[in-house]
Short mmCIF file of C-alpha atoms and ligand atoms in Angstrom, two decimals:
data_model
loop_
_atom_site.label_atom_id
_atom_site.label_comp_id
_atom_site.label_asym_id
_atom_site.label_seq_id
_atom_site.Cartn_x
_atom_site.Cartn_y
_atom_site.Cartn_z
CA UNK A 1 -11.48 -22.49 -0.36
CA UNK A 2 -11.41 -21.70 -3.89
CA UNK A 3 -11.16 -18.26 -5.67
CA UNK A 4 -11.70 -17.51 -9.06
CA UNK A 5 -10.60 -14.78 -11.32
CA UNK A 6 -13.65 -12.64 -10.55
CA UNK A 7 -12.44 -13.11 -6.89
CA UNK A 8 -9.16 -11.74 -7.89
CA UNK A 9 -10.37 -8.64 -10.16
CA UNK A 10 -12.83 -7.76 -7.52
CA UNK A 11 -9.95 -7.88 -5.16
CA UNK A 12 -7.74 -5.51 -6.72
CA UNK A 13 -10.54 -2.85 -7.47
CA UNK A 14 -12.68 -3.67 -10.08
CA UNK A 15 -15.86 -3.47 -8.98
CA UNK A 16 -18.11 -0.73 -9.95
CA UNK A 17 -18.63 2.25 -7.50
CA UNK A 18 -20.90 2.00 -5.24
CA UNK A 19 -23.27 4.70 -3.06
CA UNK A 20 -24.33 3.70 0.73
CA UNK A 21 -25.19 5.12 3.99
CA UNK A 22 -28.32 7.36 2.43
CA UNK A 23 -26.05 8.04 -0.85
CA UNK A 24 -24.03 9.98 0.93
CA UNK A 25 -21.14 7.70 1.76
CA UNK A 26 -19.28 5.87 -1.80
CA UNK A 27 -16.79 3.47 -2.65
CA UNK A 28 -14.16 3.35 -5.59
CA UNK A 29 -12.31 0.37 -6.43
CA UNK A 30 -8.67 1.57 -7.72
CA UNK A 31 -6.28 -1.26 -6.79
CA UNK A 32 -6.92 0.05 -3.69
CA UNK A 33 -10.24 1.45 -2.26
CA UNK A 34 -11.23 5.20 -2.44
CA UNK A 35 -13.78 5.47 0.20
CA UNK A 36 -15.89 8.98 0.26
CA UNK A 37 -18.03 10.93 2.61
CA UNK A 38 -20.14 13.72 1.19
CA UNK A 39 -21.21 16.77 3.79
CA UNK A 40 -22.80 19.42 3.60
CA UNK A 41 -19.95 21.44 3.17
CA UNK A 42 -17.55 19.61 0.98
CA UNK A 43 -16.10 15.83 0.60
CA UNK A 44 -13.96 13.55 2.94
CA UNK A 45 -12.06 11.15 0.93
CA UNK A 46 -10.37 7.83 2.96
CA UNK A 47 -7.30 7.01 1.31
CA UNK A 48 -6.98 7.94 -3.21
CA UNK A 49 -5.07 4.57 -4.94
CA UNK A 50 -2.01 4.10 -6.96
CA UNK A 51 -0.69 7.54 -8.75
CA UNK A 52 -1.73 5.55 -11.95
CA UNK A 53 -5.47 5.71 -11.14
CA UNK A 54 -5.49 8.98 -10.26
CA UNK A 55 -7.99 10.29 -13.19
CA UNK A 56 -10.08 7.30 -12.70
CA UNK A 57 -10.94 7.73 -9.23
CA UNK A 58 -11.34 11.67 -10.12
CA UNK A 59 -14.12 10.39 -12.74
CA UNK A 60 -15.85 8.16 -10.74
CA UNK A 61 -15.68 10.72 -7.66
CA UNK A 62 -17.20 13.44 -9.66
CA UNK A 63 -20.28 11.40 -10.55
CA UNK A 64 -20.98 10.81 -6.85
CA UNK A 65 -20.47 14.42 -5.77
CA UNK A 66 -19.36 17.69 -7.18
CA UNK A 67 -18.05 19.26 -3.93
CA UNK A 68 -14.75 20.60 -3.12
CA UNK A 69 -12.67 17.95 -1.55
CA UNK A 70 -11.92 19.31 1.50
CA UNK A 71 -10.04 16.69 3.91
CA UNK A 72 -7.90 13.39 2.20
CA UNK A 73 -7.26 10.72 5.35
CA UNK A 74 -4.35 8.28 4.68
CA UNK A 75 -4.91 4.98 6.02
CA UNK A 76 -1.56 4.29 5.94
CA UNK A 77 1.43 5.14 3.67
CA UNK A 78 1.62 1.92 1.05
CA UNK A 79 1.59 3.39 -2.62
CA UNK A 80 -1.73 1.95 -3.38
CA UNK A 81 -3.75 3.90 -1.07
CA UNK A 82 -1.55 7.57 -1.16
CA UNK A 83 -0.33 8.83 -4.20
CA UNK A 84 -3.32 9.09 -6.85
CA UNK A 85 -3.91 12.60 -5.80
CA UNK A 86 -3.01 13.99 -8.81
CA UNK A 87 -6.29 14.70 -10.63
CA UNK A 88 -7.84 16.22 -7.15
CA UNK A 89 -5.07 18.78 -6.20
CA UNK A 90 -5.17 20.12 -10.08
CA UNK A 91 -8.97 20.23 -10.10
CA UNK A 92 -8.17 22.31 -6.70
CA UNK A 93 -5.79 25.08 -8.20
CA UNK A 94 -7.76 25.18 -11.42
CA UNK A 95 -11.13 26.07 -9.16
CA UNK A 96 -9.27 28.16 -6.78
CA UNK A 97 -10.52 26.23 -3.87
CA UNK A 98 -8.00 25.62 -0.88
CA UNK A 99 -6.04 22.63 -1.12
CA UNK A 100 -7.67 19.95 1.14
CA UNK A 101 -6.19 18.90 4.55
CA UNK A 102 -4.51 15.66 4.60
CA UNK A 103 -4.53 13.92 7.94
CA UNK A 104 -1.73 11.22 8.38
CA UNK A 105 0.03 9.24 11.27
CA UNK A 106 3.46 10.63 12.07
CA UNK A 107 5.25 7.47 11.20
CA UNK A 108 3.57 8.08 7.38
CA UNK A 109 6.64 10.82 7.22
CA UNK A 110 9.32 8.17 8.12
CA UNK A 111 7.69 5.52 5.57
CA UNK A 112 7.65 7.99 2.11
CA UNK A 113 11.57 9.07 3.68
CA UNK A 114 12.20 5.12 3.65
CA UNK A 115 10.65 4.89 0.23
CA UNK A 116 13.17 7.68 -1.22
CA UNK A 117 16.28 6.12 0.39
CA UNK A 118 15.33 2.93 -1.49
CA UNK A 119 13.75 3.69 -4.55
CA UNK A 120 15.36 0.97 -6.51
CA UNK A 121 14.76 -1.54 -3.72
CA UNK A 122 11.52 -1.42 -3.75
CA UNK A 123 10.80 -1.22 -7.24
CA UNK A 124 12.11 -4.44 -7.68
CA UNK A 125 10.70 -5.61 -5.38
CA UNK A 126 7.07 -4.91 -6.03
CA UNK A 127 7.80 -6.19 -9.49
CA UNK A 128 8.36 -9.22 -7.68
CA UNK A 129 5.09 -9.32 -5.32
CA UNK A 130 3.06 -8.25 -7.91
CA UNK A 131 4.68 -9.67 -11.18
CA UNK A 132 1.65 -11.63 -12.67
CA UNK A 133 -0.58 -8.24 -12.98
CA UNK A 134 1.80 -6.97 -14.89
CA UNK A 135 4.38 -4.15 -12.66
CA UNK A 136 7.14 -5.28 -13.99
CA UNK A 137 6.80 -3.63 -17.07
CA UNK A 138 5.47 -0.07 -15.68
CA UNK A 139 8.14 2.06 -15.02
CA UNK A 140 7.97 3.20 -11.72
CA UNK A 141 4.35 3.28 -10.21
CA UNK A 142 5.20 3.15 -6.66
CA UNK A 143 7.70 6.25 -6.55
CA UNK A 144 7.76 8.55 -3.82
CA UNK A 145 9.72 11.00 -4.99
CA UNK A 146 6.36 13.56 -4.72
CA UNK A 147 4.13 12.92 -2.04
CA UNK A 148 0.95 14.48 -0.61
CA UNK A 149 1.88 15.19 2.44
CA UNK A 150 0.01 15.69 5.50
CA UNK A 151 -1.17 18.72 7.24
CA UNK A 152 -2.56 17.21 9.90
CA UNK A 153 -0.17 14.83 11.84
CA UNK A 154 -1.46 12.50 14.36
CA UNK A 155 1.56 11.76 17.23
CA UNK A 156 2.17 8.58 19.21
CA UNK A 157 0.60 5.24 19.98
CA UNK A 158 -2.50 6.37 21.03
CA UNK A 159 -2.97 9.21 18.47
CA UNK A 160 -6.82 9.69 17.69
CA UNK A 161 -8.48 12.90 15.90
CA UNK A 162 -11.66 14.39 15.81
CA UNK A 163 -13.35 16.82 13.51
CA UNK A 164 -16.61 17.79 12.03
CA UNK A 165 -17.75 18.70 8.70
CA UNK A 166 -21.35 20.10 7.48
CA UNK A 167 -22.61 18.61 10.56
CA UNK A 168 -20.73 15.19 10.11
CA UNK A 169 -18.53 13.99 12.36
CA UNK A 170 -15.32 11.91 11.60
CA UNK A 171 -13.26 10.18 13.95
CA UNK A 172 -9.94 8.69 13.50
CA UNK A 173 -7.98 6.22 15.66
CA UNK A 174 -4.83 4.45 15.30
CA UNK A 175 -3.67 1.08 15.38
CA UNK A 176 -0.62 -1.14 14.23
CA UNK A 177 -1.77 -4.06 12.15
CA UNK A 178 -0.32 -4.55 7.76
CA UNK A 179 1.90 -0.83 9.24
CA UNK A 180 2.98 1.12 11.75
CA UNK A 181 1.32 4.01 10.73
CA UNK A 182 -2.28 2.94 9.91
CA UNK A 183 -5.27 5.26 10.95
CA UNK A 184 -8.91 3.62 10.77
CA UNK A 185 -11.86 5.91 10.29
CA UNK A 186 -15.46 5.92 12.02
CA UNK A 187 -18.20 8.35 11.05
CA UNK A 188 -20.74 7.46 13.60
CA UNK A 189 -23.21 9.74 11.16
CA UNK A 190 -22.98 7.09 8.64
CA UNK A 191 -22.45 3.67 10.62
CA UNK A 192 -19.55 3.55 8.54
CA UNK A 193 -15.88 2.46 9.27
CA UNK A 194 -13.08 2.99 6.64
CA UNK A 195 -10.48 0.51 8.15
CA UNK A 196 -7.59 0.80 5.01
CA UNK A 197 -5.80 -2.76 4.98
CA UNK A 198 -6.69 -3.50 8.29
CA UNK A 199 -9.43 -5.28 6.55
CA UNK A 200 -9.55 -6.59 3.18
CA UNK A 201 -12.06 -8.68 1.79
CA UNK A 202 -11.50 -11.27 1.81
CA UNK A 203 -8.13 -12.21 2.84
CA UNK A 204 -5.99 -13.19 5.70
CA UNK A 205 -4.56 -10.28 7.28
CA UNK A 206 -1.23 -9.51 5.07
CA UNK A 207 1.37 -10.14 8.27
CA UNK A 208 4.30 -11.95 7.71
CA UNK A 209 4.55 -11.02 3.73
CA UNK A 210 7.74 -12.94 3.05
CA UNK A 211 9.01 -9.68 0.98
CA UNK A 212 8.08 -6.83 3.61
CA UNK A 213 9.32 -5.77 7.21
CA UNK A 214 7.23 -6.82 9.93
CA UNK A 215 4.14 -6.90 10.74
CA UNK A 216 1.97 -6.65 14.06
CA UNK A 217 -0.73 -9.59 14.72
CA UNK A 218 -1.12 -8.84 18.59
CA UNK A 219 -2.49 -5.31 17.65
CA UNK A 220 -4.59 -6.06 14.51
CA UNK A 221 -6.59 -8.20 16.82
CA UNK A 222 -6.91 -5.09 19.21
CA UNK A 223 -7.54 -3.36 16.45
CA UNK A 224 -10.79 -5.53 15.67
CA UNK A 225 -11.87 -5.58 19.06
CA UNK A 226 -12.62 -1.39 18.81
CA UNK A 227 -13.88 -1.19 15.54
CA UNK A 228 -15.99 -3.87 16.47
CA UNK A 229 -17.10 -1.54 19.41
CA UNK A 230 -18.77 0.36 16.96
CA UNK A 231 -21.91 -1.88 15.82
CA UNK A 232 -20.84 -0.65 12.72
CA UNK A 233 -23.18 -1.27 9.81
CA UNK A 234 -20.65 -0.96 6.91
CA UNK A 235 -17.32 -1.18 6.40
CA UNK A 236 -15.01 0.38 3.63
CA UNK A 237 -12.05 -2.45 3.45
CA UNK A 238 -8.56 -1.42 1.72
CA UNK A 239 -8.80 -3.95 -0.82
CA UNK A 240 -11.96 -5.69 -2.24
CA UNK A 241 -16.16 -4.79 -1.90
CA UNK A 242 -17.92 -3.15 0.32
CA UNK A 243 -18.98 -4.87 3.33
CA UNK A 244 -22.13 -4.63 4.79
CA UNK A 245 -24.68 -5.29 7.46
CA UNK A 246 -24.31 -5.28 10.83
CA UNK A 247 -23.99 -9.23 10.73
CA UNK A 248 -21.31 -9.11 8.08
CA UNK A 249 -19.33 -6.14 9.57
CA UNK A 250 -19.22 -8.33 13.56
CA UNK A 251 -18.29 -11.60 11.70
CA UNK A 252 -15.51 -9.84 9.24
CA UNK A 253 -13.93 -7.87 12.18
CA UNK A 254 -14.57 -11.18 15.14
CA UNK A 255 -13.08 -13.51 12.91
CA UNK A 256 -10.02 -11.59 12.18
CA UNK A 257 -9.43 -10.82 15.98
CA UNK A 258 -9.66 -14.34 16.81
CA UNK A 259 -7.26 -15.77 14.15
CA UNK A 260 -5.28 -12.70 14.97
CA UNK A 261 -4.88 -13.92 18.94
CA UNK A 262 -4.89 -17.36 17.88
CA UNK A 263 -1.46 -17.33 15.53
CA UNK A 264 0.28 -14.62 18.33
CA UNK A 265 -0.78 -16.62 21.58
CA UNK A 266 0.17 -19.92 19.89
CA UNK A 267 3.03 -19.05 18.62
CA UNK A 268 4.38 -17.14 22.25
CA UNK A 269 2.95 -20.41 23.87
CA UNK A 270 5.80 -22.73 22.04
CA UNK A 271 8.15 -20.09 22.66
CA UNK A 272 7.37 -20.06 26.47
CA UNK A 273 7.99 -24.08 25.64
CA UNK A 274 11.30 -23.43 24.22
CA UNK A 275 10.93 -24.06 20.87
CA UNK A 276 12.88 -23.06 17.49
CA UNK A 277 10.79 -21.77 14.28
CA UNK A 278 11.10 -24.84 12.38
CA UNK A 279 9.39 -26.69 15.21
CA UNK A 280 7.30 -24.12 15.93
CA UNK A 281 5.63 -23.35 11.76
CA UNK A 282 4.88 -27.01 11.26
CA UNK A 283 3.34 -27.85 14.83
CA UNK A 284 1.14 -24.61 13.98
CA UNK A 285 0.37 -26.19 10.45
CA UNK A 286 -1.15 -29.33 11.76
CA UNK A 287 -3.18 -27.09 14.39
CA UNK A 288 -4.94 -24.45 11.59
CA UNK A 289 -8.25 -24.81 13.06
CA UNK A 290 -10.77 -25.30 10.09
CA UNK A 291 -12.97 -22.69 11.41
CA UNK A 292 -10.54 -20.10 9.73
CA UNK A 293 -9.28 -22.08 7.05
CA UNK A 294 -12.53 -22.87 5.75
CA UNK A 295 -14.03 -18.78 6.14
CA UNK A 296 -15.50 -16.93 3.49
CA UNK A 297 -13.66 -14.11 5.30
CA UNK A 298 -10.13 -15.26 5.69
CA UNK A 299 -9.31 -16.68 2.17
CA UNK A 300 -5.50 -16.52 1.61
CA UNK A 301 -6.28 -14.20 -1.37
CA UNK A 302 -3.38 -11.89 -0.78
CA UNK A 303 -1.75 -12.75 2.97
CA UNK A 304 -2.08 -16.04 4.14
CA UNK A 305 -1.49 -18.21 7.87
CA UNK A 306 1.47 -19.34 7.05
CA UNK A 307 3.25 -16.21 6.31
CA UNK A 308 1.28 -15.44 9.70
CA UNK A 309 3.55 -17.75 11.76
CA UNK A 310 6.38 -15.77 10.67
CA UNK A 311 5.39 -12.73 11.67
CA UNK A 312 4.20 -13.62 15.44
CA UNK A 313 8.02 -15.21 15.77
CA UNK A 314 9.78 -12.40 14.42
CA UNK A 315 7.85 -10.02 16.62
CA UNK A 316 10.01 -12.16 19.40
CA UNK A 317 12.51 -13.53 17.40
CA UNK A 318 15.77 -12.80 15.69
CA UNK A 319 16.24 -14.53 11.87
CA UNK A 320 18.05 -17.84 14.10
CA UNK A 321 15.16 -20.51 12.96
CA UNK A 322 16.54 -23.90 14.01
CA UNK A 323 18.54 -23.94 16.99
CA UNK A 324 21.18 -25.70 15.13
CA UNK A 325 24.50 -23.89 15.23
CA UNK A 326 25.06 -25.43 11.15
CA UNK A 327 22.59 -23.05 10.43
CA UNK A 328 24.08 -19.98 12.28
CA UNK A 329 26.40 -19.18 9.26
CA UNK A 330 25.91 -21.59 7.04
CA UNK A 331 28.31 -21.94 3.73
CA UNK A 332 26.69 -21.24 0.68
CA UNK A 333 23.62 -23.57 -0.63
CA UNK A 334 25.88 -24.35 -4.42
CA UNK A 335 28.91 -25.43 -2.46
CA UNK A 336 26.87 -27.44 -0.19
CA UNK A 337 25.11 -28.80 -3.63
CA UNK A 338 28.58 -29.44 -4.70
CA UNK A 339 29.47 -31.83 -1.78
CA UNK A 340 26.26 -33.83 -2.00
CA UNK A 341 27.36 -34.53 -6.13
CA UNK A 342 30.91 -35.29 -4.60
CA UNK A 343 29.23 -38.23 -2.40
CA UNK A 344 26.56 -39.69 -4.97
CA UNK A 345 25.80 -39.08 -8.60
CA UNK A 346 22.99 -36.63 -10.18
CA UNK A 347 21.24 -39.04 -11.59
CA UNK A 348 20.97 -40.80 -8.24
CA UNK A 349 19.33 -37.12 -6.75
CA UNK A 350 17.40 -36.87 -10.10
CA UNK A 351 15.72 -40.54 -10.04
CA UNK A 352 14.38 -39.68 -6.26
CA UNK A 353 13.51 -36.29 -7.13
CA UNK A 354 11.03 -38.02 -9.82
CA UNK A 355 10.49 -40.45 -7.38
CA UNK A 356 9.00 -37.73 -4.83
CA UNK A 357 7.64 -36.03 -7.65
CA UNK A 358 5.33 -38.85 -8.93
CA UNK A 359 4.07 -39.51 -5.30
CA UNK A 360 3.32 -36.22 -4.67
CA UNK A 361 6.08 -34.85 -2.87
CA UNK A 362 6.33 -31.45 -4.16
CA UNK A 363 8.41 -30.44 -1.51
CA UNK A 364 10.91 -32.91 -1.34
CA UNK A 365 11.11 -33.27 -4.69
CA UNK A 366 12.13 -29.38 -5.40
CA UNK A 367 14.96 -29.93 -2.36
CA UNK A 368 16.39 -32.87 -4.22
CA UNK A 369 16.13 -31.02 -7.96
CA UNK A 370 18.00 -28.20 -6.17
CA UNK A 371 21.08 -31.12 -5.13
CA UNK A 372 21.31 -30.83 -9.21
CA UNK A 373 20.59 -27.07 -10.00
CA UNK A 374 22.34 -25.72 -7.33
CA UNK A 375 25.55 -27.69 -7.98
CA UNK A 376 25.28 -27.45 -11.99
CA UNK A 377 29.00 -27.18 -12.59
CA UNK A 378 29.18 -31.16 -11.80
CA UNK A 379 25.84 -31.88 -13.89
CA UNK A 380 26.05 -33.60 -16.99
CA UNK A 381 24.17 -31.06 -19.55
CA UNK A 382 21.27 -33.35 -19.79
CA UNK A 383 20.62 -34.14 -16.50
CA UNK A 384 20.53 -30.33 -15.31
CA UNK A 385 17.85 -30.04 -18.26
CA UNK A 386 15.74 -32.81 -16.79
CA UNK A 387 16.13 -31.10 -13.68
CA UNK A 388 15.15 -27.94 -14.86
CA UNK A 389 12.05 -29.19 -16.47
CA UNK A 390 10.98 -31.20 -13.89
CA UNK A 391 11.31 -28.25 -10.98
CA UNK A 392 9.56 -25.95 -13.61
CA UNK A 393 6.65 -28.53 -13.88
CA UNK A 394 6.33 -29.08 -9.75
CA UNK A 395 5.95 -24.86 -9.40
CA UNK A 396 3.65 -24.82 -11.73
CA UNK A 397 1.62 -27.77 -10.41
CA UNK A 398 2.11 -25.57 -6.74
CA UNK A 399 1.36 -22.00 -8.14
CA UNK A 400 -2.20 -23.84 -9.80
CA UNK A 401 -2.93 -24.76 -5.80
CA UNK A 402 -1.84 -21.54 -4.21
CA UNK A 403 -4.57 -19.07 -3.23
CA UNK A 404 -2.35 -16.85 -1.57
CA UNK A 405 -1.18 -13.85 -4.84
CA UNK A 406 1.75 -13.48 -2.93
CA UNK A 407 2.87 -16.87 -2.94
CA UNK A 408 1.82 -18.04 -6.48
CA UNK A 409 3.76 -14.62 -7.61
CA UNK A 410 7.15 -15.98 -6.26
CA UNK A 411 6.39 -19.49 -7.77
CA UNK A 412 6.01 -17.55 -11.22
CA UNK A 413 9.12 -15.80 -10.83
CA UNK A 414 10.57 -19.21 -10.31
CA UNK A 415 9.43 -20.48 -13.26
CA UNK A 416 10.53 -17.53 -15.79
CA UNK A 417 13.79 -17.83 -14.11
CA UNK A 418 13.72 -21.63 -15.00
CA UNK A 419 12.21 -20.95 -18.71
CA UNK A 420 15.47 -18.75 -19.03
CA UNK A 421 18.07 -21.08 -17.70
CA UNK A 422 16.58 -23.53 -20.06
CA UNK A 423 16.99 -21.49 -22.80
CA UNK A 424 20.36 -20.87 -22.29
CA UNK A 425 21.07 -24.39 -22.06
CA UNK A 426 19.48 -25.45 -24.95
CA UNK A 427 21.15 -22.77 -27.15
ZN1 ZN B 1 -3.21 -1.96 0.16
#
């Protein structure tokens, strides 16, 4: 299923905000979603963006409401839905109101320690994931050297929390699914759930990001099954608009539990069978039943099925993907390049690459370009610049298919890699 640039920008927060729930309950787009609850005695905020949106979501929040803001739930710890708290806390001191609660998972505490430790890490690599809107060039937006932290710590596996505010009552559960420390919100009041990246809409849940630790598809589908409990009427995803009625909110939440069970128990079914990754991803490729392919619901916006399959091995699985002991410490891919060049010219790799190439190959073709790339010291000059331009061509012909941001990201980063290899050549 297609998605177009409005898809995209309405993904990452650009929608305007938007009242519900008898005007009481509101949603800002910031990257990430701000969801708020106003009480009679002050405001409930779900989760407050990246740091860099802080004064926007303070803007928008103060046309909805001018109450104190008196509790700030994180859904989870990722630095799009934590750290734009900036704007509230100052507004705080400045007013002389208390500072408001914040009410986290314990494992939040571990993830912004894990953040410190490698700061570098993972500012490459978001600029990586998230090159073609532009990270790269900010400095650091996803530091964690100052946090928000909480005041309120929820403990253990089956941590939940109650608590009432001007008569409204908030109740928080949670359960693993994109983290290990994701909380999901229900204010029965409201008929409102604020589910942070356990939903986003639309996309495939984000397990098995190719970039990220992993991820847990066995309990995003439990997580489903209770919200769904609820007979919810809206829900407040992490990412992307508001969804509502009660039809909506059942087939958003159903849909994701059954594609949820479906990628875990197939996957633990071929294991029980014996089966090796390799064996494993492809037989699950030509199974992809159409009914999720094809929903509205489960677009591979931002995660996608096949970085699914991943994640329900590796929740089982060491990093051994074949079963063939070549690949248990393989030598290194430019020597084995090397030895393929010693056996039969480039040009013979080249002309098949083409070959591949102009019958649609993509795949194959970029394995056989790589024979050349990979082994450049034994490639005449302008064979490796054929090559080059050729591999450049087939990832941009891929990243035009890909729906999934992640994926078509990495494909760009291939080709700026390419654009600057070529440049060196050619100088
Ligand atoms: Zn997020």
């Amino acid at each position: 299923m297609d998605i177009t640039t409005k898809d995209m920008n309405d993904f990452f927060g650009l929608f305007p905000p938007k009242s519900f729930a008898d005007g009481k309950c509101y949603i800002i787009g910031a990257f990430g979603n701000v969801g708020a609850v106003e009480t009679n005695d002050g405001l409930v905020l779900v989760d407050v963006a990246p740091r860099q949106y802080h004064k926007r979501i303070f803007t928008a929040l103060r046309k909805f409401s001018t109450k104190p803001v008196k509790y700030i739930i994180y859904s989870h710890g990722h630095f799009d839905h934590c750290f734009g708290y900036v704007s509230i806390i100052k507004e705080a001191e400045e007013k002389g109101w208390d500072r408001p609660d914040v009410i986290a998972h314990e494992n939040i505490l571990r993830r912004f320690e894990k953040y410190r430790r490698l700061e570098k890490y993972h500012v490459w690599l978001n600029s990586q994931q998230f090159s073609s809107i532009g990270l790269k060039t900010q400095k650091n937006p996803v530091s964690a050297r100052e946090t928000l932290n909480p005041t309120i710590v929820l403990k253990g596996n089956d941590a939940h929390h109650e608590f009432t505010l001007g008569n409204t009552t908030f109740e928080v559960f949670h359960d693993k699914g994109e983290t290990d420390d994701s909380l999901w919100v229900w204010v029965p009041d409201k008929k409102t759930i604020f589910a942070g990246d356990l939903v986003m809409n639309p996309s495939f849940p984000n397990i098995g990001n190719p970039n990220k630790v992993q991820r847990y598809p066995y309990d995003w589908a439990i997580a489903m099954e209770k919200m769904l409990e609820k007979d919810a009427e809206f829900i407040v995803p992490g990412h992307g608009k508001l969804i509502e009625g009660k039809k909506n909110v059942k087939e958003a939440l159903s849909i994701r539990a059954e594609a949820m069970h479906f990628i875990h128990d197939e996957v633990v079914k071929r294991l029980n069978e014996g089966k090796w990754f390799e064996q494993i991803y492809h037989e699950m490729m030509d199974i992809y039943p159409a009914k999720f392919k094809n929903h509205e619901f489960l677009r591979d916006t931002y995660g996608c099925y096949r970085f699914g399959i991943h994640a329900a091995y590796r929740l089982y699985h060491g990093w051994y993907n074949t079963g063939n002991p070549t690949d248990l410490f393989p030598a290194r891919s430019e020597e084995i390049a090397k030895e393929y060049l010693h056996v039969s010219l480039p040009e013979k790799f080249l002309e098949h690459g083409k070959e591949l190439y102009k019958r649609g190959k993509l795949q194959l073709a970029l394995h056989m370009l790589d024979v050349l790339i990979k082994g450049k010291e034994l490639v005449q000059k302008n064979l490796l610049l054929e090559a080059y331009e050729i591999k450049a061509k087939i990832l941009k012909e891929k990243a035009r298919e890909e729906i999934s941001f992640i994926a078509r990201n990495s494909y760009y980063n291939g080709i700026e890699e390419l654009k600057m290899k070529i440049e060196e050549l050619k100088s």
